[in-house]
JSON list of C-alpha atoms in Angstrom, two decimals:
[
{"chain": "N", "resi": 10, "resn": "MET", "atom": "CA", "xyz": [22.94, -9.81, -19.98]},
{"chain": "N", "resi": 11, "resn": "ARG", "atom": "CA", "xyz": [21.29, -6.80, -18.22]},
{"chain": "N", "resi": 12, "resn": "VAL", "atom": "CA", "xyz": [21.36, -3.37, -20.34]},
{"chain": "N", "resi": 13, "resn": "LEU", "atom": "CA", "xyz": [20.55, 0.04, -19.48]},
{"chain": "N", "resi": 14, "resn": "SER", "atom": "CA", "xyz": [20.02, 3.14, -21.75]},
{"chain": "N", "resi": 15, "resn": "TYR", "atom": "CA", "xyz": [20.14, 6.62, -20.29]},
{"chain": "N", "resi": 16, "resn": "ASN", "atom": "CA", "xyz": [19.80, 10.07, -21.21]},
{"chain": "N", "resi": 17, "resn": "ILE", "atom": "CA", "xyz": [21.57, 11.84, -18.40]},
{"chain": "N", "resi": 18, "resn": "HIS", "atom": "CA", "xyz": [21.29, 14.98, -19.14]},
{"chain": "N", "resi": 19, "resn": "LYS", "atom": "CA", "xyz": [24.75, 16.66, -18.56]},
{"chain": "N", "resi": 20, "resn": "GLY", "atom": "CA", "xyz": [24.05, 15.21, -14.81]},
{"chain": "N", "resi": 21, "resn": "PHE", "atom": "CA", "xyz": [21.32, 18.09, -14.11]},
{"chain": "N", "resi": 22, "resn": "ASN", "atom": "CA", "xyz": [18.09, 17.62, -13.08]},
{"chain": "N", "resi": 23, "resn": "LEU", "atom": "CA", "xyz": [14.81, 18.71, -14.59]},
{"chain": "N", "resi": 24, "resn": "GLY", "atom": "CA", "xyz": [14.97, 22.23, -14.60]},
{"chain": "N", "resi": 25, "resn": "ASN", "atom": "CA", "xyz": [18.63, 22.39, -14.21]},
{"chain": "N", "resi": 26, "resn": "ARG", "atom": "CA", "xyz": [18.33, 23.55, -10.94]},
{"chain": "N", "resi": 27, "resn": "SER", "atom": "CA", "xyz": [21.32, 20.76, -8.96]},
{"chain": "N", "resi": 28, "resn": "VAL", "atom": "CA", "xyz": [23.55, 18.57, -10.16]},
{"chain": "N", "resi": 29, "resn": "VAL", "atom": "CA", "xyz": [22.71, 14.87, -9.72]},
{"chain": "N", "resi": 30, "resn": "LEU", "atom": "CA", "xyz": [25.41, 12.82, -10.78]},
{"chain": "N", "resi": 31, "resn": "THR", "atom": "CA", "xyz": [26.13, 11.22, -7.89]},
{"chain": "N", "resi": 32, "resn": "ALA", "atom": "CA", "xyz": [22.37, 10.34, -7.28]},
{"chain": "N", "resi": 33, "resn": "ILE", "atom": "CA", "xyz": [22.54, 9.05, -10.72]},
{"chain": "N", "resi": 34, "resn": "ARG", "atom": "CA", "xyz": [25.75, 7.26, -10.28]},
{"chain": "N", "resi": 35, "resn": "ASP", "atom": "CA", "xyz": [24.06, 5.30, -7.48]},
{"chain": "N", "resi": 36, "resn": "ALA", "atom": "CA", "xyz": [20.47, 4.86, -9.10]},
{"chain": "N", "resi": 37, "resn": "ILE", "atom": "CA", "xyz": [22.76, 3.17, -11.95]},
{"chain": "N", "resi": 38, "resn": "HIS", "atom": "CA", "xyz": [24.59, 0.89, -9.57]},
{"chain": "N", "resi": 39, "resn": "ALA", "atom": "CA", "xyz": [21.50, -0.02, -7.67]},
{"chain": "N", "resi": 40, "resn": "VAL", "atom": "CA", "xyz": [20.32, -1.25, -11.34]},
{"chain": "N", "resi": 41, "resn": "ASP", "atom": "CA", "xyz": [23.44, -3.73, -11.62]},
{"chain": "N", "resi": 42, "resn": "ALA", "atom": "CA", "xyz": [23.47, -3.30, -15.18]},
{"chain": "N", "resi": 43, "resn": "ASP", "atom": "CA", "xyz": [26.28, -5.19, -17.05]},
{"chain": "N", "resi": 44, "resn": "LEU", "atom": "CA", "xyz": [25.84, -2.37, -20.30]},
{"chain": "N", "resi": 45, "resn": "VAL", "atom": "CA", "xyz": [25.00, 0.95, -19.85]},
{"chain": "N", "resi": 46, "resn": "LEU", "atom": "CA", "xyz": [24.74, 2.98, -22.94]},
{"chain": "N", "resi": 47, "resn": "LEU", "atom": "CA", "xyz": [24.50, 6.95, -21.45]},
{"chain": "N", "resi": 48, "resn": "GLN", "atom": "CA", "xyz": [23.42, 10.02, -23.76]},
{"chain": "N", "resi": 49, "resn": "GLU", "atom": "CA", "xyz": [24.47, 13.61, -22.77]},
{"chain": "N", "resi": 50, "resn": "VAL", "atom": "CA", "xyz": [27.54, 13.17, -20.75]},
{"chain": "N", "resi": 51, "resn": "VAL", "atom": "CA", "xyz": [29.73, 15.71, -20.10]},
{"chain": "N", "resi": 52, "resn": "GLY", "atom": "CA", "xyz": [33.28, 15.15, -21.11]},
{"chain": "N", "resi": 53, "resn": "GLU", "atom": "CA", "xyz": [34.80, 18.80, -19.72]},
{"chain": "N", "resi": 54, "resn": "ASN", "atom": "CA", "xyz": [33.44, 21.95, -18.81]},
{"chain": "N", "resi": 55, "resn": "SER", "atom": "CA", "xyz": [35.68, 24.39, -17.33]},
{"chain": "N", "resi": 56, "resn": "ARG", "atom": "CA", "xyz": [32.05, 26.78, -16.51]},
{"chain": "N", "resi": 57, "resn": "HIS", "atom": "CA", "xyz": [30.74, 24.73, -14.59]},
{"chain": "N", "resi": 58, "resn": "THR", "atom": "CA", "xyz": [33.74, 23.86, -12.69]},
{"chain": "N", "resi": 59, "resn": "ARG", "atom": "CA", "xyz": [34.52, 27.46, -11.92]},
{"chain": "N", "resi": 60, "resn": "ASN", "atom": "CA", "xyz": [31.15, 28.68, -11.06]},
{"chain": "N", "resi": 61, "resn": "ARG", "atom": "CA", "xyz": [29.51, 25.59, -9.28]},
{"chain": "N", "resi": 62, "resn": "ARG", "atom": "CA", "xyz": [29.99, 24.63, -6.18]},
{"chain": "N", "resi": 63, "resn": "ASP", "atom": "CA", "xyz": [28.30, 21.41, -7.05]},
{"chain": "N", "resi": 64, "resn": "TRP", "atom": "CA", "xyz": [29.92, 20.69, -10.46]},
{"chain": "N", "resi": 65, "resn": "ILE", "atom": "CA", "xyz": [32.02, 17.13, -10.16]},
{"chain": "N", "resi": 66, "resn": "PRO", "atom": "CA", "xyz": [34.94, 18.55, -12.49]},
{"chain": "N", "resi": 67, "resn": "MET", "atom": "CA", "xyz": [36.35, 14.91, -14.13]},
{"chain": "N", "resi": 68, "resn": "ALA", "atom": "CA", "xyz": [34.93, 13.39, -16.92]},
{"chain": "N", "resi": 69, "resn": "GLN", "atom": "CA", "xyz": [31.12, 12.13, -16.49]},
{"chain": "N", "resi": 70, "resn": "SER", "atom": "CA", "xyz": [31.95, 8.49, -18.59]},
{"chain": "N", "resi": 71, "resn": "GLU", "atom": "CA", "xyz": [34.65, 8.02, -15.59]},
{"chain": "N", "resi": 72, "resn": "TYR", "atom": "CA", "xyz": [33.02, 9.49, -12.69]},
{"chain": "N", "resi": 73, "resn": "LEU", "atom": "CA", "xyz": [30.02, 7.14, -13.45]},
{"chain": "N", "resi": 74, "resn": "ALA", "atom": "CA", "xyz": [32.44, 3.91, -14.23]},
{"chain": "N", "resi": 75, "resn": "ASP", "atom": "CA", "xyz": [32.59, 1.59, -11.61]},
{"chain": "N", "resi": 76, "resn": "GLU", "atom": "CA", "xyz": [34.57, -1.28, -10.30]},
{"chain": "N", "resi": 77, "resn": "ILE", "atom": "CA", "xyz": [31.91, -3.38, -11.36]},
{"chain": "N", "resi": 78, "resn": "ARG", "atom": "CA", "xyz": [31.48, -1.33, -15.03]},
{"chain": "N", "resi": 79, "resn": "GLN", "atom": "CA", "xyz": [35.03, -0.20, -14.98]},
{"chain": "N", "resi": 80, "resn": "HIS", "atom": "CA", "xyz": [35.67, -0.34, -18.67]},
{"chain": "N", "resi": 81, "resn": "HIS", "atom": "CA", "xyz": [34.26, 2.39, -20.54]},
{"chain": "N", "resi": 82, "resn": "ALA", "atom": "CA", "xyz": [34.53, 4.43, -23.90]},
{"chain": "N", "resi": 83, "resn": "TYR", "atom": "CA", "xyz": [33.24, 8.15, -24.53]},
{"chain": "N", "resi": 84, "resn": "GLY", "atom": "CA", "xyz": [32.86, 9.50, -28.14]},
{"chain": "N", "resi": 85, "resn": "GLU", "atom": "CA", "xyz": [32.58, 13.65, -28.56]},
{"chain": "N", "resi": 86, "resn": "ASN", "atom": "CA", "xyz": [29.39, 14.99, -29.93]},
{"chain": "N", "resi": 87, "resn": "VAL", "atom": "CA", "xyz": [29.74, 18.45, -29.76]},
{"chain": "N", "resi": 88, "resn": "ARG", "atom": "CA", "xyz": [32.71, 20.90, -28.79]},
{"chain": "N", "resi": 89, "resn": "TYR", "atom": "CA", "xyz": [32.63, 24.40, -27.21]},
{"chain": "N", "resi": 90, "resn": "LEU", "atom": "CA", "xyz": [35.00, 26.95, -25.70]},
{"chain": "N", "resi": 91, "resn": "HIS", "atom": "CA", "xyz": [34.35, 25.51, -22.07]},
{"chain": "N", "resi": 92, "resn": "GLY", "atom": "CA", "xyz": [34.32, 22.22, -22.99]},
{"chain": "N", "resi": 93, "resn": "HIS", "atom": "CA", "xyz": [32.56, 19.27, -24.75]},
{"chain": "N", "resi": 94, "resn": "HIS", "atom": "CA", "xyz": [30.14, 16.78, -24.38]},
{"chain": "N", "resi": 95, "resn": "GLY", "atom": "CA", "xyz": [28.82, 13.68, -26.05]},
{"chain": "N", "resi": 96, "resn": "ASN", "atom": "CA", "xyz": [28.03, 9.45, -25.69]},
{"chain": "N", "resi": 97, "resn": "ALA", "atom": "CA", "xyz": [29.40, 6.92, -23.32]},
{"chain": "N", "resi": 98, "resn": "ILE", "atom": "CA", "xyz": [29.38, 3.23, -22.87]},
{"chain": "N", "resi": 99, "resn": "LEU", "atom": "CA", "xyz": [29.88, 1.25, -19.46]},
{"chain": "N", "resi": 100, "resn": "SER", "atom": "CA", "xyz": [30.92, -2.14, -19.47]},
{"chain": "N", "resi": 101, "resn": "ARG", "atom": "CA", "xyz": [31.26, -5.14, -17.30]},
{"chain": "N", "resi": 102, "resn": "TYR", "atom": "CA", "xyz": [32.79, -6.70, -20.10]},
{"chain": "N", "resi": 103, "resn": "PRO", "atom": "CA", "xyz": [36.42, -5.62, -21.86]},
{"chain": "N", "resi": 104, "resn": "LEU", "atom": "CA", "xyz": [36.24, -3.57, -25.05]},
{"chain": "N", "resi": 105, "resn": "VAL", "atom": "CA", "xyz": [38.22, -5.07, -28.15]},
{"chain": "N", "resi": 106, "resn": "SER", "atom": "CA", "xyz": [36.99, -2.42, -30.17]},
{"chain": "N", "resi": 107, "resn": "ASN", "atom": "CA", "xyz": [36.14, 1.60, -29.86]},
{"chain": "N", "resi": 108, "resn": "ASN", "atom": "CA", "xyz": [35.01, 3.99, -32.90]},
{"chain": "N", "resi": 109, "resn": "ASN", "atom": "CA", "xyz": [33.07, 7.33, -32.77]},
{"chain": "N", "resi": 110, "resn": "TYR", "atom": "CA", "xyz": [31.06, 8.32, -35.80]},
{"chain": "N", "resi": 111, "resn": "ASN", "atom": "CA", "xyz": [30.29, 11.47, -36.63]},
{"chain": "N", "resi": 112, "resn": "VAL", "atom": "CA", "xyz": [26.81, 12.13, -37.86]},
{"chain": "N", "resi": 113, "resn": "SER", "atom": "CA", "xyz": [26.63, 15.97, -37.61]},
{"chain": "N", "resi": 114, "resn": "ILE", "atom": "CA", "xyz": [25.07, 17.91, -40.70]},
{"chain": "N", "resi": 115, "resn": "GLY", "atom": "CA", "xyz": [27.68, 20.68, -41.05]},
{"chain": "N", "resi": 116, "resn": "VAL", "atom": "CA", "xyz": [27.19, 23.00, -38.18]},
{"chain": "N", "resi": 117, "resn": "PHE", "atom": "CA", "xyz": [23.68, 22.60, -37.52]},
{"chain": "N", "resi": 118, "resn": "SER", "atom": "CA", "xyz": [23.47, 19.44, -35.47]},
{"chain": "N", "resi": 119, "resn": "LYS", "atom": "CA", "xyz": [26.23, 17.67, -34.09]},
{"chain": "N", "resi": 120, "resn": "ARG", "atom": "CA", "xyz": [25.37, 14.16, -33.48]},
{"chain": "N", "resi": 121, "resn": "GLY", "atom": "CA", "xyz": [27.60, 11.19, -33.16]},
{"chain": "N", "resi": 122, "resn": "ILE", "atom": "CA", "xyz": [27.24, 7.35, -32.70]},
{"chain": "N", "resi": 123, "resn": "LEU", "atom": "CA", "xyz": [29.54, 5.41, -30.46]},
{"chain": "N", "resi": 124, "resn": "HIS", "atom": "CA", "xyz": [30.25, 1.98, -31.57]},
{"chain": "N", "resi": 125, "resn": "VAL", "atom": "CA", "xyz": [32.38, -0.54, -29.10]},
{"chain": "N", "resi": 126, "resn": "GLU", "atom": "CA", "xyz": [32.64, -4.37, -29.60]},
{"chain": "N", "resi": 127, "resn": "THR", "atom": "CA", "xyz": [32.72, -6.13, -26.25]},
{"chain": "N", "resi": 128, "resn": "GLU", "atom": "CA", "xyz": [35.40, -9.32, -25.53]},
{"chain": "N", "resi": 129, "resn": "LYS", "atom": "CA", "xyz": [31.79, -11.02, -25.76]},
{"chain": "N", "resi": 130, "resn": "GLY", "atom": "CA", "xyz": [31.59, -10.70, -29.43]},
{"chain": "N", "resi": 131, "resn": "VAL", "atom": "CA", "xyz": [28.58, -7.98, -28.16]},
{"chain": "N", "resi": 132, "resn": "HIS", "atom": "CA", "xyz": [28.19, -4.94, -30.47]},
{"chain": "N", "resi": 133, "resn": "LEU", "atom": "CA", "xyz": [26.70, -2.03, -28.68]},
{"chain": "N", "resi": 134, "resn": "LEU", "atom": "CA", "xyz": [25.74, 1.10, -30.36]},
{"chain": "N", "resi": 135, "resn": "CYS", "atom": "CA", "xyz": [25.13, 4.19, -28.50]},
{"chain": "N", "resi": 136, "resn": "VAL", "atom": "CA", "xyz": [22.70, 7.08, -30.40]},
{"chain": "N", "resi": 137, "resn": "HIS", "atom": "CA", "xyz": [21.35, 10.58, -30.04]},
{"chain": "N", "resi": 138, "resn": "PHE", "atom": "CA", "xyz": [19.25, 11.68, -32.92]},
{"chain": "N", "resi": 139, "resn": "GLY", "atom": "CA", "xyz": [18.73, 15.37, -33.53]},
{"chain": "N", "resi": 140, "resn": "LEU", "atom": "CA", "xyz": [15.40, 17.29, -33.22]},
{"chain": "N", "resi": 141, "resn": "LEU", "atom": "CA", "xyz": [14.25, 17.88, -36.81]},
{"chain": "N", "resi": 142, "resn": "ALA", "atom": "CA", "xyz": [12.68, 14.74, -38.65]},
{"chain": "N", "resi": 143, "resn": "TRP", "atom": "CA", "xyz": [15.28, 15.79, -41.29]},
{"chain": "N", "resi": 144, "resn": "GLU", "atom": "CA", "xyz": [17.96, 15.63, -39.29]},
{"chain": "N", "resi": 145, "resn": "ARG", "atom": "CA", "xyz": [16.93, 12.24, -38.12]},
{"chain": "N", "resi": 146, "resn": "ARG", "atom": "CA", "xyz": [16.42, 10.61, -41.76]},
{"chain": "N", "resi": 147, "resn": "HIS", "atom": "CA", "xyz": [20.19, 11.51, -42.63]},
{"chain": "N", "resi": 148, "resn": "GLN", "atom": "CA", "xyz": [21.09, 9.71, -39.13]},
{"chain": "N", "resi": 149, "resn": "GLY", "atom": "CA", "xyz": [19.17, 6.85, -39.19]},
{"chain": "N", "resi": 150, "resn": "ARG", "atom": "CA", "xyz": [20.89, 6.29, -43.07]},
{"chain": "N", "resi": 151, "resn": "ALA", "atom": "CA", "xyz": [23.82, 6.54, -40.95]},
{"chain": "N", "resi": 152, "resn": "LEU", "atom": "CA", "xyz": [23.13, 4.13, -38.45]},
{"chain": "N", "resi": 153, "resn": "LEU", "atom": "CA", "xyz": [22.04, 1.60, -41.11]},
{"chain": "N", "resi": 154, "resn": "LYS", "atom": "CA", "xyz": [25.61, 2.30, -42.93]},
{"chain": "N", "resi": 155, "resn": "CYS", "atom": "CA", "xyz": [27.13, 1.12, -39.15]},
{"chain": "N", "resi": 156, "resn": "LEU", "atom": "CA", "xyz": [25.20, -2.01, -39.04]},
{"chain": "N", "resi": 157, "resn": "ASP", "atom": "CA", "xyz": [26.28, -3.06, -42.52]},
{"chain": "N", "resi": 158, "resn": "GLN", "atom": "CA", "xyz": [29.37, -2.73, -41.36]},
{"chain": "N", "resi": 159, "resn": "ILE", "atom": "CA", "xyz": [28.82, -5.41, -38.48]},
{"chain": "N", "resi": 160, "resn": "ALA", "atom": "CA", "xyz": [28.02, -9.46, -39.50]},
{"chain": "N", "resi": 161, "resn": "PHE", "atom": "CA", "xyz": [25.05, -9.95, -39.55]},
{"chain": "N", "resi": 162, "resn": "ASP", "atom": "CA", "xyz": [24.74, -13.00, -37.33]},
{"chain": "N", "resi": 163, "resn": "ALA", "atom": "CA", "xyz": [26.80, -10.61, -34.47]},
{"chain": "N", "resi": 164, "resn": "PRO", "atom": "CA", "xyz": [24.91, -10.07, -31.35]},
{"chain": "N", "resi": 165, "resn": "VAL", "atom": "CA", "xyz": [23.89, -6.45, -31.73]},
{"chain": "N", "resi": 166, "resn": "ILE", "atom": "CA", "xyz": [22.43, -3.69, -29.27]},
{"chain": "N", "resi": 167, "resn": "VAL", "atom": "CA", "xyz": [21.70, 0.09, -30.34]},
{"chain": "N", "resi": 168, "resn": "ALA", "atom": "CA", "xyz": [20.12, 2.24, -27.61]},
{"chain": "N", "resi": 169, "resn": "GLY", "atom": "CA", "xyz": [19.66, 5.38, -26.75]},
{"chain": "N", "resi": 170, "resn": "ASP", "atom": "CA", "xyz": [17.63, 8.82, -27.42]},
{"chain": "N", "resi": 171, "resn": "PHE", "atom": "CA", "xyz": [16.30, 8.93, -30.86]},
{"chain": "N", "resi": 172, "resn": "ASN", "atom": "CA", "xyz": [13.92, 11.88, -30.26]},
{"chain": "N", "resi": 173, "resn": "ASP", "atom": "CA", "xyz": [11.81, 9.63, -32.47]},
{"chain": "N", "resi": 174, "resn": "TRP", "atom": "CA", "xyz": [7.97, 10.90, -31.05]},
{"chain": "N", "resi": 175, "resn": "ARG", "atom": "CA", "xyz": [6.34, 10.04, -34.60]},
{"chain": "N", "resi": 176, "resn": "SER", "atom": "CA", "xyz": [8.14, 6.77, -34.53]},
{"chain": "N", "resi": 177, "resn": "ARG", "atom": "CA", "xyz": [9.42, 7.47, -38.23]},
{"chain": "N", "resi": 178, "resn": "THR", "atom": "CA", "xyz": [13.11, 5.96, -37.42]},
{"chain": "N", "resi": 179, "resn": "HIS", "atom": "CA", "xyz": [11.28, 3.06, -35.02]},
{"chain": "N", "resi": 180, "resn": "GLN", "atom": "CA", "xyz": [9.77, 1.88, -38.26]},
{"chain": "N", "resi": 181, "resn": "ILE", "atom": "CA", "xyz": [13.30, 2.11, -40.30]},
{"chain": "N", "resi": 182, "resn": "MET", "atom": "CA", "xyz": [14.71, -0.30, -37.55]},
{"chain": "N", "resi": 183, "resn": "LEU", "atom": "CA", "xyz": [12.29, -2.39, -37.23]},
{"chain": "N", "resi": 184, "resn": "ASN", "atom": "CA", "xyz": [12.58, -2.94, -41.43]},
{"chain": "N", "resi": 185, "resn": "CYS", "atom": "CA", "xyz": [16.37, -3.59, -41.09]},
{"chain": "N", "resi": 186, "resn": "GLY", "atom": "CA", "xyz": [15.35, -6.74, -38.99]},
{"chain": "N", "resi": 187, "resn": "LEU", "atom": "CA", "xyz": [16.23, -5.16, -35.33]},
{"chain": "N", "resi": 188, "resn": "HIS", "atom": "CA", "xyz": [14.08, -5.57, -32.69]},
{"chain": "N", "resi": 189, "resn": "GLU", "atom": "CA", "xyz": [12.63, -2.53, -29.94]},
{"chain": "N", "resi": 190, "resn": "ALA", "atom": "CA", "xyz": [12.70, -4.29, -26.55]},
{"chain": "N", "resi": 191, "resn": "LEU", "atom": "CA", "xyz": [9.83, -2.58, -25.07]},
{"chain": "N", "resi": 192, "resn": "HIS", "atom": "CA", "xyz": [7.92, -3.09, -28.11]},
{"chain": "N", "resi": 193, "resn": "GLU", "atom": "CA", "xyz": [8.27, -6.90, -27.88]},
{"chain": "N", "resi": 194, "resn": "ILE", "atom": "CA", "xyz": [7.39, -6.98, -24.22]},
{"chain": "N", "resi": 195, "resn": "HIS", "atom": "CA", "xyz": [4.53, -3.98, -24.23]},
{"chain": "N", "resi": 196, "resn": "GLY", "atom": "CA", "xyz": [2.67, -4.03, -27.89]},
{"chain": "N", "resi": 197, "resn": "ARG", "atom": "CA", "xyz": [4.76, -0.19, -28.86]},
{"chain": "N", "resi": 198, "resn": "PRO", "atom": "CA", "xyz": [7.64, 2.09, -28.03]},
{"chain": "N", "resi": 199, "resn": "PRO", "atom": "CA", "xyz": [7.72, 3.40, -23.97]},
{"chain": "N", "resi": 200, "resn": "ARG", "atom": "CA", "xyz": [6.88, 7.23, -23.07]},
{"chain": "N", "resi": 201, "resn": "THR", "atom": "CA", "xyz": [10.13, 8.54, -21.80]},
{"chain": "N", "resi": 202, "resn": "TYR", "atom": "CA", "xyz": [9.92, 12.23, -21.64]},
{"chain": "N", "resi": 203, "resn": "PRO", "atom": "CA", "xyz": [9.94, 14.26, -19.47]},
{"chain": "N", "resi": 204, "resn": "VAL", "atom": "CA", "xyz": [10.32, 12.40, -16.65]},
{"chain": "N", "resi": 205, "resn": "HIS", "atom": "CA", "xyz": [7.73, 13.53, -14.13]},
{"chain": "N", "resi": 206, "resn": "TYR", "atom": "CA", "xyz": [4.89, 12.70, -16.71]},
{"chain": "N", "resi": 207, "resn": "PRO", "atom": "CA", "xyz": [5.91, 10.82, -19.96]},
{"chain": "N", "resi": 208, "resn": "LEU", "atom": "CA", "xyz": [4.31, 12.20, -22.84]},
{"chain": "N", "resi": 209, "resn": "PHE", "atom": "CA", "xyz": [6.47, 11.65, -25.69]},
{"chain": "N", "resi": 210, "resn": "ARG", "atom": "CA", "xyz": [8.26, 8.31, -27.08]},
{"chain": "N", "resi": 211, "resn": "MET", "atom": "CA", "xyz": [12.33, 9.34, -27.33]},
{"chain": "N", "resi": 212, "resn": "ASP", "atom": "CA", "xyz": [14.36, 6.28, -26.61]},
{"chain": "N", "resi": 213, "resn": "ARG", "atom": "CA", "xyz": [14.79, 3.04, -27.57]},
{"chain": "N", "resi": 214, "resn": "ILE", "atom": "CA", "xyz": [16.83, -0.37, -26.54]},
{"chain": "N", "resi": 215, "resn": "TYR", "atom": "CA", "xyz": [17.32, -2.30, -30.51]},
{"chain": "N", "resi": 216, "resn": "TYR", "atom": "CA", "xyz": [18.82, -5.68, -30.54]},
{"chain": "N", "resi": 217, "resn": "ARG", "atom": "CA", "xyz": [19.32, -8.48, -33.25]},
{"chain": "N", "resi": 218, "resn": "ASN", "atom": "CA", "xyz": [20.59, -12.30, -32.58]},
{"chain": "N", "resi": 219, "resn": "LEU", "atom": "CA", "xyz": [19.63, -11.94, -28.69]},
{"chain": "N", "resi": 220, "resn": "GLU", "atom": "CA", "xyz": [17.36, -13.46, -26.95]},
{"chain": "N", "resi": 221, "resn": "LEU", "atom": "CA", "xyz": [15.26, -10.84, -24.92]},
{"chain": "N", "resi": 222, "resn": "ILE", "atom": "CA", "xyz": [13.91, -12.24, -21.11]},
{"chain": "N", "resi": 223, "resn": "THR", "atom": "CA", "xyz": [12.26, -8.61, -20.16]},
{"chain": "N", "resi": 224, "resn": "ALA", "atom": "CA", "xyz": [12.58, -5.11, -20.37]},
{"chain": "N", "resi": 225, "resn": "ARG", "atom": "CA", "xyz": [10.89, -2.10, -18.84]},
{"chain": "N", "resi": 226, "resn": "ARG", "atom": "CA", "xyz": [10.84, 1.78, -18.46]},
{"chain": "N", "resi": 227, "resn": "LEU", "atom": "CA", "xyz": [12.25, 3.27, -15.26]},
{"chain": "N", "resi": 228, "resn": "ASP", "atom": "CA", "xyz": [10.11, 5.39, -13.62]},
{"chain": "N", "resi": 229, "resn": "GLY", "atom": "CA", "xyz": [10.07, 5.28, -10.19]},
{"chain": "N", "resi": 230, "resn": "PRO", "atom": "CA", "xyz": [10.69, 8.34, -7.27]},
{"chain": "N", "resi": 231, "resn": "VAL", "atom": "CA", "xyz": [14.14, 8.23, -7.60]},
{"chain": "N", "resi": 232, "resn": "TRP", "atom": "CA", "xyz": [14.39, 8.22, -11.26]},
{"chain": "N", "resi": 233, "resn": "LYS", "atom": "CA", "xyz": [12.14, 11.23, -11.11]},
{"chain": "N", "resi": 234, "resn": "ARG", "atom": "CA", "xyz": [14.65, 13.44, -8.84]},
{"chain": "N", "resi": 235, "resn": "LEU", "atom": "CA", "xyz": [16.98, 12.96, -11.18]},
{"chain": "N", "resi": 236, "resn": "ALA", "atom": "CA", "xyz": [17.50, 13.44, -15.38]},
{"chain": "N", "resi": 237, "resn": "ASP", "atom": "CA", "xyz": [14.68, 14.53, -17.46]},
{"chain": "N", "resi": 238, "resn": "HIS", "atom": "CA", "xyz": [14.39, 10.93, -19.04]},
{"chain": "N", "resi": 239, "resn": "CYS", "atom": "CA", "xyz": [12.93, 8.05, -17.97]},
{"chain": "N", "resi": 240, "resn": "PRO", "atom": "CA", "xyz": [15.92, 5.11, -18.61]},
{"chain": "N", "resi": 241, "resn": "LEU", "atom": "CA", "xyz": [15.48, 1.93, -20.06]},
{"chain": "N", "resi": 242, "resn": "TYR", "atom": "CA", "xyz": [16.29, -0.93, -19.21]},
{"chain": "N", "resi": 243, "resn": "ALA", "atom": "CA", "xyz": [16.40, -4.64, -20.67]},
{"chain": "N", "resi": 244, "resn": "GLU", "atom": "CA", "xyz": [17.49, -8.02, -19.76]},
{"chain": "N", "resi": 245, "resn": "PHE", "atom": "CA", "xyz": [18.82, -10.67, -22.71]},
{"chain": "N", "resi": 246, "resn": "LYS", "atom": "CA", "xyz": [20.42, -14.24, -22.34]},
{"chain": "N", "resi": 247, "resn": "SER", "atom": "CA", "xyz": [23.98, -14.35, -21.94]}
]
């Protein structure tokens, strides 16, 4: 079972000069992951539809889904006058449940946790935490409450952009019985941001009740032309 986690930066490249959504779709397709957890996915943006020739007007989760990962879910996190964006999950397997949890703190930081279960019984939680430490503490507690609602022996993957460069949330995740895929393989979480010269350990793939085969950061020339984060890849025994 192959898993990809990727902050797609709303389909723009680093610096927001170009829309690279088609290239992102091609790169995801080339990885051939069974499960794809995405952050900063645009559901609608009427301003870009009017003003940008390179903008693709359909919902990005639908555009990125294909004949292999045709099952998909979108969780709106942020709404504005001209549209909205959030998290999305693409799956090779049918989805039997879909919930989007609002973990926003007032009007300051609009964030959510998208939780789906596949027909294979795997629970997927796609997260994008806030930039400030006190936000992440609140959102980490909310994530633990979500995990408490899942049977402790069920297979679980929690992935996304944790903005956790100080690894404080990381320790909380480890303390509650989760493992981080790249930490298990390489001894520490990966540096994933910015994509051209990764300095900050922002992104994670956590799991429990699964057998990890391999995990790595994807950082080749193809990815450097795309969004501002490096994606993460992990493979588990099915």
